């Protein structure tokens, strides 16, 4: 069994798939703290977790087909300056279970918990690339490979544009610590890439190799997955070569507490509603609007944000809470939330017109129904 060496996992994680392991925390737990504890951070593996001995760990650096150098853990962590960022990582399929109500689709059925916010400590990818003496103009992509292998021996692999990889302000990190502790096995021990503002899939765990190239990664995960399509595209007519790979993510939010169909106690005519919001590309969430009357009246939520983030480099999520006034006679309340980011991008109102066969980019308004107790 290739899965016989899997790490132990916290029992609060709700398992969406066991081999490979995919799991998320409940949504009320998710918004209890601005920094997500490692044990509660969602896990999205595509393959068995590799067993890596730190003593034998190496990272290979290559330009196209040629290996330029191989560095061990000590060399990597002593040679380059240590840096820490706070960034959310979100799966491209987060909130897929809601989109699947429009029409059948393929993918792990995530609720709203395929996201977490952590501090990541490591070295800057741009420093490592600078040492290779490459010019940004001669290449287009930086590919990452993991130590996790599919049955044919191919590693998990993806790539990002070289402009993102080499930009010191893009904060791409080869991380060896999460929340101040060495990475756990599920989250990429001993080193993973953190590409802030970019879809989770590019944040390669168990990093084995970096390749500077003219080409994107040719892996399934770059070429045949993690792409968006028209709602009318079907599995019979889809052409993956026609859509670009997802990189920066669109603005999204979710109501986390209460959860759909909860019974909520009304206090002084109000209920407390909490959630998160996030946008890709370093765009900060500037406002969350919440309604309980289908948009006749919108209430602006209070925000809990990363106050240290620099303009245009807001990588964290934003937590929010709002007190919603509810009618004395109401038995059931429908709540909607939507976020606005610093480019004034807004979420689409429904999933109908953003449906896609892989269930990615599921960022429509979050809508839940609760029962009230007066
Ligand atoms: N890296 C490797 N090597 N193997 C993987 O299966 N999954 C990717 C990414 N990096 C993956 C990987 C996907 S799709 C996501 S959403 C994130 O890791 C999940 O990171 P997490 O498990 O630390 O939350
Ligand atoms: Mo993902």
XYZ file of C-alpha atoms and ligand atoms in Angstrom:
399
model
C 0.000 0.000 0.000
C 1.691 3.258 -1.110
C -0.290 5.002 1.659
C 1.117 2.975 4.558
C 3.463 5.790 5.681
C 0.905 8.562 6.093
C 1.277 10.883 9.116
C -1.206 11.022 12.011
C -3.919 13.664 11.616
C -5.996 15.675 14.083
C -9.487 14.263 14.511
C -11.193 17.637 13.991
C -10.378 17.485 10.284
C -13.339 16.290 8.215
C -12.078 13.807 5.679
C -13.146 14.407 2.066
C -10.866 11.697 0.702
C -8.455 9.371 2.480
C -6.106 8.088 -0.259
C -4.873 10.657 -1.186
C -5.703 12.476 2.030
C -7.975 15.529 1.687
C -9.543 17.115 4.760
C -10.818 20.432 6.117
C -11.849 21.844 9.496
C -15.420 22.824 10.322
C -16.131 26.429 9.407
C -16.774 27.806 12.944
C -13.395 26.425 14.008
C -11.765 27.923 10.915
C -12.568 31.518 11.924
C -11.682 31.181 15.612
C -8.199 32.563 15.053
C -6.515 34.842 12.534
C -3.595 32.395 12.265
C -4.836 28.891 11.528
C -3.269 26.295 13.847
C -1.299 23.696 11.850
C -3.497 20.843 13.124
C -6.641 22.516 11.760
C -5.144 23.646 8.445
C -6.800 21.864 5.511
C -4.772 19.194 3.745
C -4.887 18.605 0.017
C -2.647 15.783 -1.161
C -2.786 14.244 -4.636
C -0.413 11.390 -3.865
C 1.049 9.554 -0.863
C 3.031 11.738 1.584
C 6.742 11.088 0.917
C 8.958 10.032 3.814
C 11.903 12.418 3.876
C 14.950 12.219 6.116
C 16.288 15.750 6.679
C 19.877 14.453 6.570
C 19.384 13.219 3.019
C 17.178 16.051 1.758
C 18.385 17.856 -1.360
C 16.938 20.506 -3.645
C 18.024 20.439 -7.266
C 18.261 23.693 -9.243
C 18.097 23.397 -13.012
C 17.928 25.549 -16.114
C 15.875 23.761 -18.777
C 17.256 20.187 -18.829
C 20.545 20.940 -17.068
C 21.135 20.684 -13.343
C 23.163 23.664 -12.156
C 23.498 22.765 -8.492
C 22.120 20.648 -5.711
C 21.754 22.106 -2.218
C 21.089 20.322 1.046
C 18.862 21.651 3.820
C 21.727 23.224 5.751
C 23.131 25.009 2.711
C 19.708 26.389 1.801
C 18.903 27.640 5.274
C 22.283 29.178 6.038
C 23.216 30.618 2.660
C 20.114 32.758 2.209
C 18.452 35.329 4.432
C 15.578 34.102 6.568
C 12.253 35.840 6.075
C 8.677 35.478 7.322
C 5.391 36.328 5.612
C 1.769 35.825 6.605
C -0.246 34.331 3.770
C -3.407 32.400 3.136
C -3.283 29.285 0.994
C -6.534 28.364 -0.708
C -7.400 25.414 -2.896
C -8.763 26.269 -6.352
C -11.698 24.009 -5.512
C -12.624 25.638 -2.207
C -16.470 25.860 -1.897
C -16.884 23.343 -4.754
C -19.758 21.583 -2.973
C -21.941 24.666 -3.566
C -21.108 24.848 -7.281
C -21.911 21.155 -7.681
C -25.572 21.975 -6.918
C -25.812 23.722 -10.312
C -24.747 20.635 -12.271
C -22.562 17.561 -11.869
C -18.856 18.200 -11.753
C -15.666 16.330 -10.916
C -13.558 17.019 -7.838
C -13.147 16.709 -4.080
C -16.331 18.046 -2.464
C -14.915 20.911 -0.398
C -17.088 22.984 1.888
C -15.673 26.452 2.787
C -12.642 25.106 4.692
C -10.085 24.477 1.930
C -8.211 27.584 3.074
C -5.978 28.525 5.965
C -3.872 31.506 7.005
C -0.395 30.962 8.430
C 2.998 32.530 8.897
C 5.621 31.022 6.618
C 9.318 31.315 7.314
C 11.960 30.471 4.771
C 14.158 31.910 2.085
C 13.160 34.021 -0.873
C 12.925 32.246 -4.212
C 14.221 35.404 -5.916
C 17.474 35.174 -3.893
C 17.990 31.561 -4.933
C 17.266 32.380 -8.586
C 19.547 35.446 -8.495
C 22.390 33.076 -7.623
C 21.789 31.169 -10.852
C 22.624 34.340 -12.750
C 19.656 34.003 -15.078
C 18.019 36.820 -16.964
C 14.251 37.111 -16.687
C 13.976 37.910 -20.401
C 15.387 34.569 -21.553
C 12.846 32.401 -19.713
C 9.133 32.440 -19.002
C 8.359 30.030 -16.181
C 9.731 28.535 -12.992
C 8.677 24.925 -12.453
C 8.498 23.134 -9.123
C 8.569 19.380 -8.502
C 7.691 17.535 -5.315
C 9.086 14.338 -3.785
C 5.613 12.781 -3.969
C 5.395 10.428 -6.941
C 2.503 8.950 -8.903
C 2.435 5.196 -9.655
C 4.449 5.754 -12.849
C 7.159 7.616 -10.906
C 6.182 11.122 -12.044
C 6.310 13.808 -9.340
C 3.562 16.316 -8.466
C 4.662 19.412 -10.395
C 3.431 22.856 -11.429
C 4.887 26.208 -12.477
C 4.496 29.953 -12.038
C 5.448 32.825 -14.370
C 9.084 33.896 -13.996
C 7.989 37.503 -13.377
C 6.265 36.386 -10.165
C 9.168 34.102 -9.191
C 11.857 36.767 -9.567
C 9.992 39.763 -8.163
C 11.222 40.468 -4.605
C 7.859 42.159 -3.901
C 5.958 39.015 -4.859
C 7.270 37.351 -1.675
C 7.574 33.828 -3.089
C 9.147 31.818 -0.286
C 10.788 28.410 0.004
C 9.275 27.826 3.418
C 10.654 25.484 6.070
C 8.543 26.731 8.981
C 4.792 27.163 9.385
C 3.605 29.216 12.387
C 7.163 29.180 13.745
C 7.650 25.389 13.734
C 9.273 23.084 11.172
C 6.734 22.141 8.489
C 4.601 19.114 9.310
C 4.715 16.141 6.946
C 1.252 16.888 5.523
C 2.160 20.503 4.777
C 5.390 19.749 2.926
C 8.263 18.823 5.273
C 11.008 19.897 5.020
C 10.502 22.604 2.343
C 7.547 23.819 0.317
C 6.953 26.750 -1.984
C 4.591 29.493 -0.824
C 3.370 31.565 -3.769
C 1.201 34.125 -1.988
C -1.909 35.340 -3.779
C -1.832 32.363 -6.124
C -4.007 29.223 -6.220
C -3.007 26.502 -3.711
C -1.957 24.074 -6.441
C 1.212 26.085 -7.223
C 2.401 25.967 -3.587
C 4.385 22.756 -4.146
C 5.086 20.704 -1.020
C 8.079 18.405 -0.392
C 10.044 20.464 -2.931
C 12.628 18.386 -4.808
C 13.483 20.456 -7.873
C 13.215 23.957 -9.323
C 13.524 24.316 -13.095
C 13.869 27.656 -14.857
C 12.371 27.207 -18.306
C 10.860 28.713 -21.414
C 7.964 26.283 -20.919
C 5.336 25.798 -18.255
C 5.407 22.567 -16.297
C 4.092 19.826 -18.570
C 2.488 18.012 -15.627
C -1.159 17.015 -15.472
C -1.670 19.603 -12.694
C -0.460 22.461 -14.898
C -1.838 21.291 -18.264
C -4.852 19.085 -17.639
C -6.326 20.521 -14.438
C -6.660 23.793 -12.449
C -8.076 25.707 -15.423
C -11.384 27.518 -15.837
C -13.981 26.973 -18.573
C -17.301 28.301 -19.822
C -20.409 26.935 -18.097
C -21.286 25.303 -21.448
C -18.019 23.389 -21.742
C -18.578 19.666 -21.152
C -16.249 16.682 -20.706
C -17.019 15.801 -24.352
C -15.870 19.096 -25.841
C -13.302 20.413 -23.326
C -9.899 21.417 -24.719
C -7.524 22.013 -21.825
C -4.942 23.618 -24.124
C -7.329 26.527 -24.755
C -7.488 27.853 -21.156
C -4.581 29.322 -19.198
C -3.586 27.715 -15.910
C -5.110 29.433 -12.872
C -2.574 31.600 -11.023
C -3.925 34.612 -9.065
C -7.279 33.887 -7.445
C -10.451 35.998 -7.654
C -12.094 37.643 -4.628
C -14.037 35.252 -2.409
C -15.713 35.153 0.991
C -17.607 32.714 3.167
C -19.961 32.782 6.109
C -18.459 30.419 8.675
C -20.404 30.872 11.897
C -23.307 30.108 11.939
C -23.317 27.294 9.396
C -26.103 26.454 6.984
C -29.230 25.086 8.798
C -27.919 25.947 12.287
C -30.427 27.067 14.921
C -29.278 30.502 16.132
C -30.331 32.351 19.287
C -31.440 35.942 18.690
C -30.103 38.388 21.298
C -31.533 41.930 21.504
C -33.010 41.437 18.056
C -29.649 40.564 16.518
C -27.541 37.602 15.485
C -23.753 37.399 15.246
C -22.319 36.333 11.882
C -18.633 35.586 11.252
C -16.594 34.611 8.229
C -13.488 35.146 6.128
C -12.689 36.849 2.832
C -9.652 36.822 0.581
C -8.468 37.914 -2.819
C -5.489 36.844 -4.920
C -2.601 38.866 -6.327
C -1.937 40.758 -3.098
C -5.266 42.577 -3.342
C -6.653 43.424 0.069
C -10.276 42.881 0.954
C -11.667 46.359 1.584
C -15.293 45.574 2.473
C -17.698 42.777 3.277
C -21.416 43.303 2.674
C -23.916 41.049 4.389
C -27.680 40.925 3.862
C -30.579 38.984 5.329
C -33.265 40.373 3.008
C -31.957 39.274 -0.423
C -30.004 42.470 -0.880
C -32.613 45.097 -0.037
C -30.381 46.160 2.868
C -26.661 45.509 3.160
C -24.754 45.606 6.449
C -21.043 46.322 6.455
C -18.974 43.892 8.524
C -16.138 44.766 10.898
C -12.786 43.487 9.644
C -9.897 41.739 11.370
C -6.915 42.176 9.114
C -3.150 41.821 8.829
C -2.047 45.313 9.862
C 1.561 44.691 8.873
C 0.805 43.924 5.226
C 2.239 46.332 2.665
C 0.080 47.923 -0.025
C -0.400 45.605 -2.993
C 1.085 42.741 -0.965
C -1.827 41.754 1.211
C -1.469 37.959 1.290
C -3.485 37.129 4.427
C -7.152 36.486 4.601
C -9.443 38.999 6.338
C -11.769 37.785 9.064
C -15.044 39.625 9.532
C -18.026 39.776 11.834
C -21.312 41.609 11.809
C -24.421 41.896 13.973
C -27.468 41.365 11.788
C -30.827 42.685 12.973
C -33.532 40.041 12.468
C -37.276 40.400 12.408
C -39.078 39.318 15.603
C -41.437 37.063 13.673
C -38.791 35.375 11.539
C -38.344 31.624 11.918
C -35.875 31.222 9.105
C -33.292 33.737 7.908
C -31.327 33.617 4.676
C -27.909 35.286 4.912
C -25.734 36.320 1.980
C -22.163 37.635 2.104
C -19.970 39.199 -0.568
C -16.537 40.776 -0.473
C -14.969 43.659 -2.387
C -11.201 43.767 -2.983
C -8.826 46.710 -3.411
C -9.345 46.677 -7.205
C -13.109 46.890 -6.534
C -13.527 43.382 -7.883
C -16.724 41.851 -6.523
C -18.041 38.328 -6.263
C -20.637 37.092 -8.773
C -24.123 36.697 -7.328
C -24.737 33.092 -8.246
C -22.938 29.956 -9.310
C -25.132 29.466 -12.395
C -22.977 31.519 -14.746
C -19.558 30.569 -13.329
C -20.200 26.809 -13.242
C -17.321 24.808 -14.723
C -16.758 21.059 -15.081
C -13.863 20.915 -12.620
C -15.624 23.011 -9.974
C -12.864 25.625 -9.667
C -12.986 29.343 -8.769
C -16.180 28.886 -6.731
C -16.501 32.493 -5.578
C -20.221 33.339 -5.849
C -21.946 35.071 -2.910
C -22.083 32.693 0.006
C -25.742 32.067 0.898
C -26.919 30.139 3.936
C -30.265 29.562 5.649
C -30.551 29.366 9.408
C -33.380 28.909 11.888
C -33.830 31.532 14.582
C -34.771 31.049 18.216
C -36.262 34.140 19.879
N 2.423 19.792 -3.550
C 2.713 18.490 -3.759
N 3.993 18.113 -3.829
N 1.718 17.568 -3.876
C 0.392 17.926 -3.812
O -0.487 17.056 -3.931
N -1.235 19.769 -3.581
C -1.404 21.170 -3.942
C -0.423 22.058 -3.187
N 0.910 21.510 -3.247
C 0.067 19.293 -3.612
C 1.144 20.194 -3.464
C -2.749 21.695 -3.725
S -3.900 21.395 -4.941
C -3.063 22.504 -2.673
S -4.600 23.191 -2.541
C -2.063 22.793 -1.617
O -0.836 22.139 -1.834
C -2.591 22.351 -0.266
O -1.673 22.661 0.735
P -1.895 22.121 2.208
O -2.160 20.637 2.124
O -0.663 22.455 2.967
O -3.096 22.843 2.746
Mo -5.873 22.410 -4.443
